Amino acid sequence: MIREIKNYGKSGKYIQYTPLTNAKGIILYLHGLGEVGTDINLIERNEIPKQIKQGYEAGYIVIAPQLQSGKGWPKSVLASMFKILGTFEMDKHITGLSLGGMICMTTAQWAY
């Protein structure tokens, strides 16, 4: 996997993991409350980013933004992520842990 740290908005960052072979789709991974902060490497403590860091080849492009402060994913961050996802012509998936999982449920409700 290729690991790149990219910027969104004025100061937000995300990690993009890109497989070395053709990607099957794209996954937006939203972390939990324990990874909030300005150290982008915190994202790799759990779930999909942790597995990739340990050598797992996901087969998907994974976008993992970091929430820098607060106790909820703001709509502005989600809008930035959905704009990034929109640049890819492939199946899109969203998942998360704890705080990130709760916003996934909310996002699913927006779709219906």
Short mmCIF file of N, CA and C in Angstrom, two decimals:
data_model
loop_
_atom_site.label_atom_id
_atom_site.label_comp_id
_atom_site.label_asym_id
_atom_site.label_seq_id
_atom_site.Cartn_x
_atom_site.Cartn_y
_atom_site.Cartn_z
N MET A 1 0.85 -1.18 0.00
CA MET A 1 0.00 0.00 0.00
C MET A 1 0.89 1.24 0.00
N ILE A 2 0.44 2.24 -0.70
CA ILE A 2 1.10 3.53 -0.67
C ILE A 2 0.37 4.38 0.37
N ARG A 3 1.11 4.97 1.28
CA ARG A 3 0.53 5.80 2.34
C ARG A 3 0.90 7.25 2.07
N GLU A 4 -0.13 8.11 1.95
CA GLU A 4 0.10 9.53 1.72
C GLU A 4 -0.70 10.34 2.74
N ILE A 5 -0.08 11.37 3.28
CA ILE A 5 -0.80 12.31 4.14
C ILE A 5 -1.19 13.49 3.27
N LYS A 6 -2.49 13.79 3.26
CA LYS A 6 -3.00 14.86 2.41
C LYS A 6 -3.79 15.84 3.26
N ASN A 7 -4.01 17.02 2.72
CA ASN A 7 -4.76 18.07 3.42
C ASN A 7 -6.16 18.23 2.84
N TYR A 8 -7.08 18.60 3.71
CA TYR A 8 -8.41 19.02 3.28
C TYR A 8 -8.76 20.28 4.07
N GLY A 9 -9.52 21.15 3.48
CA GLY A 9 -9.88 22.38 4.16
C GLY A 9 -8.66 23.21 4.52
N LYS A 10 -8.79 24.04 5.56
CA LYS A 10 -7.70 24.93 5.95
C LYS A 10 -6.59 24.21 6.71
N SER A 11 -6.96 23.29 7.58
CA SER A 11 -5.92 22.66 8.39
C SER A 11 -6.13 21.16 8.61
N GLY A 12 -7.18 20.61 8.04
CA GLY A 12 -7.46 19.19 8.23
C GLY A 12 -6.53 18.30 7.42
N LYS A 13 -6.28 17.11 7.96
CA LYS A 13 -5.42 16.15 7.27
C LYS A 13 -6.12 14.80 7.21
N TYR A 14 -5.72 14.02 6.23
CA TYR A 14 -6.18 12.64 6.15
C TYR A 14 -5.07 11.78 5.58
N ILE A 15 -5.17 10.50 5.88
CA ILE A 15 -4.24 9.55 5.29
C ILE A 15 -4.97 8.84 4.16
N GLN A 16 -4.33 8.74 3.02
CA GLN A 16 -4.87 7.95 1.91
C GLN A 16 -3.94 6.77 1.68
N TYR A 17 -4.54 5.60 1.76
CA TYR A 17 -3.83 4.36 1.48
C TYR A 17 -4.29 3.88 0.11
N THR A 18 -3.36 3.62 -0.78
CA THR A 18 -3.69 3.18 -2.13
C THR A 18 -3.00 1.85 -2.39
N PRO A 19 -3.77 0.85 -2.80
CA PRO A 19 -3.14 -0.46 -3.07
C PRO A 19 -2.23 -0.38 -4.29
N LEU A 20 -1.27 -1.28 -4.34
CA LEU A 20 -0.32 -1.32 -5.46
C LEU A 20 -0.96 -1.90 -6.71
N THR A 21 -2.06 -2.65 -6.55
CA THR A 21 -2.79 -3.19 -7.69
C THR A 21 -4.11 -2.44 -7.83
N ASN A 22 -4.89 -2.76 -8.83
CA ASN A 22 -6.16 -2.07 -9.05
C ASN A 22 -7.07 -2.18 -7.83
N ALA A 23 -7.59 -1.04 -7.40
CA ALA A 23 -8.47 -1.00 -6.24
C ALA A 23 -9.85 -1.51 -6.60
N LYS A 24 -10.47 -2.24 -5.66
CA LYS A 24 -11.83 -2.76 -5.84
C LYS A 24 -12.88 -1.69 -5.55
N GLY A 25 -12.48 -0.65 -4.85
CA GLY A 25 -13.40 0.42 -4.45
C GLY A 25 -12.67 1.34 -3.49
N ILE A 26 -13.45 2.16 -2.80
CA ILE A 26 -12.88 3.11 -1.85
C ILE A 26 -13.65 3.04 -0.54
N ILE A 27 -12.91 3.14 0.55
CA ILE A 27 -13.51 3.09 1.89
C ILE A 27 -13.17 4.39 2.61
N LEU A 28 -14.19 5.04 3.16
CA LEU A 28 -13.99 6.18 4.05
C LEU A 28 -14.05 5.62 5.46
N TYR A 29 -12.96 5.74 6.20
CA TYR A 29 -12.89 5.25 7.57
C TYR A 29 -12.85 6.45 8.52
N LEU A 30 -13.82 6.49 9.44
CA LEU A 30 -13.90 7.57 10.42
C LEU A 30 -13.54 7.02 11.80
N HIS A 31 -12.52 7.59 12.42
CA HIS A 31 -12.00 7.09 13.70
C HIS A 31 -12.89 7.46 14.88
N GLY A 32 -12.50 6.96 16.04
CA GLY A 32 -13.22 7.22 17.28
C GLY A 32 -12.65 8.40 18.06
N LEU A 33 -13.25 8.67 19.21
CA LEU A 33 -12.89 9.81 20.04
C LEU A 33 -11.43 9.76 20.50
N GLY A 34 -10.89 8.58 20.71
CA GLY A 34 -9.51 8.45 21.18
C GLY A 34 -8.45 8.88 20.19
N GLU A 35 -8.82 9.08 18.94
CA GLU A 35 -7.87 9.49 17.90
C GLU A 35 -8.00 10.96 17.51
N VAL A 36 -8.86 11.70 18.21
CA VAL A 36 -9.01 13.13 17.94
C VAL A 36 -7.73 13.85 18.35
N GLY A 37 -7.27 14.76 17.51
CA GLY A 37 -6.06 15.52 17.83
C GLY A 37 -5.34 15.97 16.58
N THR A 38 -4.09 16.35 16.75
CA THR A 38 -3.32 16.86 15.61
C THR A 38 -2.20 15.92 15.18
N ASP A 39 -2.06 14.79 15.85
CA ASP A 39 -1.07 13.79 15.45
C ASP A 39 -1.74 12.79 14.51
N ILE A 40 -1.54 12.94 13.23
CA ILE A 40 -2.21 12.12 12.22
C ILE A 40 -1.95 10.63 12.42
N ASN A 41 -0.83 10.30 13.04
CA ASN A 41 -0.50 8.89 13.26
C ASN A 41 -1.42 8.21 14.26
N LEU A 42 -2.17 8.98 15.06
CA LEU A 42 -3.12 8.39 16.00
C LEU A 42 -4.16 7.53 15.28
N ILE A 43 -4.47 7.89 14.05
CA ILE A 43 -5.48 7.16 13.29
C ILE A 43 -5.11 5.69 13.14
N GLU A 44 -3.83 5.41 13.13
CA GLU A 44 -3.36 4.04 12.88
C GLU A 44 -3.33 3.17 14.14
N ARG A 45 -3.99 3.60 15.19
CA ARG A 45 -4.06 2.80 16.43
C ARG A 45 -5.14 1.73 16.38
N ASN A 46 -6.10 1.86 15.48
CA ASN A 46 -7.25 0.95 15.47
C ASN A 46 -7.70 0.59 14.06
N GLU A 47 -8.43 -0.49 14.01
CA GLU A 47 -9.20 -0.92 12.85
C GLU A 47 -8.40 -0.97 11.54
N ILE A 48 -9.02 -0.52 10.46
CA ILE A 48 -8.44 -0.66 9.12
C ILE A 48 -7.06 -0.01 9.01
N PRO A 49 -6.88 1.25 9.46
CA PRO A 49 -5.53 1.82 9.35
C PRO A 49 -4.47 1.01 10.12
N LYS A 50 -4.82 0.49 11.28
CA LYS A 50 -3.88 -0.33 12.05
C LYS A 50 -3.50 -1.58 11.27
N GLN A 51 -4.50 -2.24 10.69
CA GLN A 51 -4.23 -3.45 9.91
C GLN A 51 -3.34 -3.16 8.71
N ILE A 52 -3.59 -2.05 8.03
CA ILE A 52 -2.75 -1.68 6.88
C ILE A 52 -1.33 -1.40 7.34
N LYS A 53 -1.18 -0.68 8.46
CA LYS A 53 0.15 -0.39 8.99
C LYS A 53 0.91 -1.68 9.31
N GLN A 54 0.16 -2.71 9.71
CA GLN A 54 0.78 -3.99 10.04
C GLN A 54 1.02 -4.86 8.81
N GLY A 55 0.70 -4.33 7.62
CA GLY A 55 1.03 -5.05 6.39
C GLY A 55 -0.14 -5.64 5.63
N TYR A 56 -1.36 -5.46 6.12
CA TYR A 56 -2.53 -5.99 5.42
C TYR A 56 -2.76 -5.21 4.13
N GLU A 57 -2.92 -5.93 3.03
CA GLU A 57 -3.20 -5.31 1.73
C GLU A 57 -4.71 -5.31 1.53
N ALA A 58 -5.33 -4.17 1.75
CA ALA A 58 -6.79 -4.06 1.76
C ALA A 58 -7.42 -4.30 0.40
N GLY A 59 -6.77 -3.93 -0.68
CA GLY A 59 -7.37 -4.05 -2.01
C GLY A 59 -8.32 -2.90 -2.32
N TYR A 60 -8.45 -1.98 -1.39
CA TYR A 60 -9.30 -0.79 -1.54
C TYR A 60 -8.46 0.45 -1.27
N ILE A 61 -8.84 1.56 -1.88
CA ILE A 61 -8.30 2.84 -1.45
C ILE A 61 -8.99 3.15 -0.13
N VAL A 62 -8.23 3.55 0.87
CA VAL A 62 -8.81 3.89 2.17
C VAL A 62 -8.48 5.35 2.47
N ILE A 63 -9.52 6.11 2.75
CA ILE A 63 -9.39 7.51 3.13
C ILE A 63 -9.70 7.59 4.63
N ALA A 64 -8.75 8.09 5.42
CA ALA A 64 -8.92 8.15 6.87
C ALA A 64 -8.62 9.56 7.37
N PRO A 65 -9.65 10.42 7.48
CA PRO A 65 -9.42 11.79 7.96
C PRO A 65 -9.25 11.81 9.47
N GLN A 66 -8.65 12.88 9.95
CA GLN A 66 -8.52 13.05 11.39
C GLN A 66 -9.33 14.25 11.85
N LEU A 67 -10.15 14.02 12.86
CA LEU A 67 -10.88 15.09 13.52
C LEU A 67 -9.91 15.74 14.50
N GLN A 68 -9.66 17.03 14.36
CA GLN A 68 -8.63 17.68 15.16
C GLN A 68 -9.11 18.09 16.55
N SER A 69 -10.40 18.32 16.70
CA SER A 69 -10.93 18.71 18.01
C SER A 69 -12.42 18.42 18.02
N GLY A 70 -12.99 18.43 19.20
CA GLY A 70 -14.42 18.25 19.34
C GLY A 70 -14.81 16.82 19.64
N LYS A 71 -16.11 16.64 19.78
CA LYS A 71 -16.65 15.33 20.13
C LYS A 71 -17.67 14.85 19.10
N GLY A 72 -17.55 15.35 17.89
CA GLY A 72 -18.44 14.94 16.82
C GLY A 72 -17.87 15.32 15.47
N TRP A 73 -18.24 14.55 14.45
CA TRP A 73 -17.76 14.83 13.10
C TRP A 73 -18.61 15.95 12.50
N PRO A 74 -18.03 17.15 12.29
CA PRO A 74 -18.80 18.25 11.71
C PRO A 74 -19.19 17.99 10.25
N LYS A 75 -20.31 18.54 9.87
CA LYS A 75 -20.77 18.38 8.49
C LYS A 75 -19.74 18.93 7.50
N SER A 76 -18.99 19.96 7.88
CA SER A 76 -18.00 20.53 6.97
C SER A 76 -16.89 19.52 6.65
N VAL A 77 -16.47 18.74 7.64
CA VAL A 77 -15.45 17.71 7.41
C VAL A 77 -16.03 16.62 6.52
N LEU A 78 -17.25 16.20 6.82
CA LEU A 78 -17.88 15.16 6.02
C LEU A 78 -18.08 15.63 4.58
N ALA A 79 -18.47 16.89 4.41
CA ALA A 79 -18.64 17.43 3.06
C ALA A 79 -17.32 17.40 2.29
N SER A 80 -16.22 17.73 2.97
CA SER A 80 -14.90 17.67 2.34
C SER A 80 -14.57 16.24 1.92
N MET A 81 -14.87 15.29 2.80
CA MET A 81 -14.57 13.88 2.50
C MET A 81 -15.43 13.38 1.34
N PHE A 82 -16.71 13.74 1.34
CA PHE A 82 -17.58 13.30 0.25
C PHE A 82 -17.17 13.92 -1.07
N LYS A 83 -16.64 15.14 -1.02
CA LYS A 83 -16.13 15.77 -2.24
C LYS A 83 -14.93 14.98 -2.77
N ILE A 84 -14.03 14.57 -1.86
CA ILE A 84 -12.88 13.76 -2.26
C ILE A 84 -13.34 12.42 -2.83
N LEU A 85 -14.28 11.77 -2.14
CA LEU A 85 -14.80 10.49 -2.63
C LEU A 85 -15.41 10.62 -4.00
N GLY A 86 -16.05 11.76 -4.25
CA GLY A 86 -16.70 12.00 -5.55
C GLY A 86 -15.74 12.06 -6.72
N THR A 87 -14.45 12.23 -6.45
CA THR A 87 -13.48 12.28 -7.53
C THR A 87 -13.09 10.89 -8.02
N PHE A 88 -13.54 9.86 -7.32
CA PHE A 88 -13.21 8.48 -7.69
C PHE A 88 -14.41 7.83 -8.36
N GLU A 89 -14.19 7.16 -9.47
CA GLU A 89 -15.23 6.45 -10.20
C GLU A 89 -15.19 4.98 -9.81
N MET A 90 -15.64 4.68 -8.60
CA MET A 90 -15.66 3.29 -8.12
C MET A 90 -16.63 3.19 -6.97
N ASP A 91 -16.91 1.96 -6.54
CA ASP A 91 -17.81 1.74 -5.41
C ASP A 91 -17.25 2.43 -4.17
N LYS A 92 -18.16 3.03 -3.40
CA LYS A 92 -17.76 3.75 -2.20
C LYS A 92 -18.41 3.13 -0.97
N HIS A 93 -17.65 3.04 0.11
CA HIS A 93 -18.12 2.47 1.36
C HIS A 93 -17.70 3.39 2.50
N ILE A 94 -18.47 3.38 3.59
CA ILE A 94 -18.13 4.18 4.76
C ILE A 94 -18.22 3.28 5.99
N THR A 95 -17.24 3.41 6.87
CA THR A 95 -17.23 2.66 8.11
C THR A 95 -16.52 3.49 9.16
N GLY A 96 -16.68 3.11 10.41
CA GLY A 96 -16.03 3.85 11.47
C GLY A 96 -16.05 3.10 12.78
N LEU A 97 -15.34 3.66 13.73
CA LEU A 97 -15.20 3.09 15.06
C LEU A 97 -15.78 4.08 16.07
N SER A 98 -16.67 3.62 16.94
CA SER A 98 -17.19 4.44 18.03
C SER A 98 -17.80 5.73 17.49
N LEU A 99 -17.17 6.86 17.76
CA LEU A 99 -17.65 8.15 17.27
C LEU A 99 -17.83 8.14 15.76
N GLY A 100 -16.89 7.51 15.06
CA GLY A 100 -16.98 7.40 13.60
C GLY A 100 -18.12 6.49 13.18
N GLY A 101 -18.36 5.43 13.94
CA GLY A 101 -19.47 4.52 13.65
C GLY A 101 -20.82 5.21 13.80
N MET A 102 -20.93 6.09 14.80
CA MET A 102 -22.20 6.80 15.01
C MET A 102 -22.52 7.70 13.83
N ILE A 103 -21.51 8.38 13.28
CA ILE A 103 -21.78 9.25 12.13
C ILE A 103 -22.07 8.43 10.88
N CYS A 104 -21.56 7.21 10.81
CA CYS A 104 -21.90 6.34 9.69
C CYS A 104 -23.39 6.06 9.69
N MET A 105 -23.95 5.82 10.86
CA MET A 105 -25.40 5.57 10.97
C MET A 105 -26.18 6.81 10.53
N THR A 106 -25.73 7.98 10.95
CA THR A 106 -26.40 9.22 10.57
C THR A 106 -26.30 9.41 9.06
N THR A 107 -25.13 9.16 8.50
CA THR A 107 -24.92 9.30 7.06
C THR A 107 -25.82 8.35 6.29
N ALA A 108 -25.99 7.13 6.78
CA ALA A 108 -26.86 6.17 6.13
C ALA A 108 -28.30 6.68 6.11
N GLN A 109 -28.70 7.36 7.17
CA GLN A 109 -30.06 7.92 7.22
C GLN A 109 -30.23 9.02 6.19
N TRP A 110 -29.15 9.80 5.92
CA TRP A 110 -29.24 10.88 4.93
C TRP A 110 -29.52 10.31 3.55
N ALA A 111 -29.04 9.09 3.30
CA ALA A 111 -29.15 8.50 1.97
C ALA A 111 -30.57 8.03 1.66
N TYR A 112 -31.41 7.92 2.68
CA TYR A 112 -32.76 7.37 2.46
C TYR A 112 -33.85 8.35 2.77
#
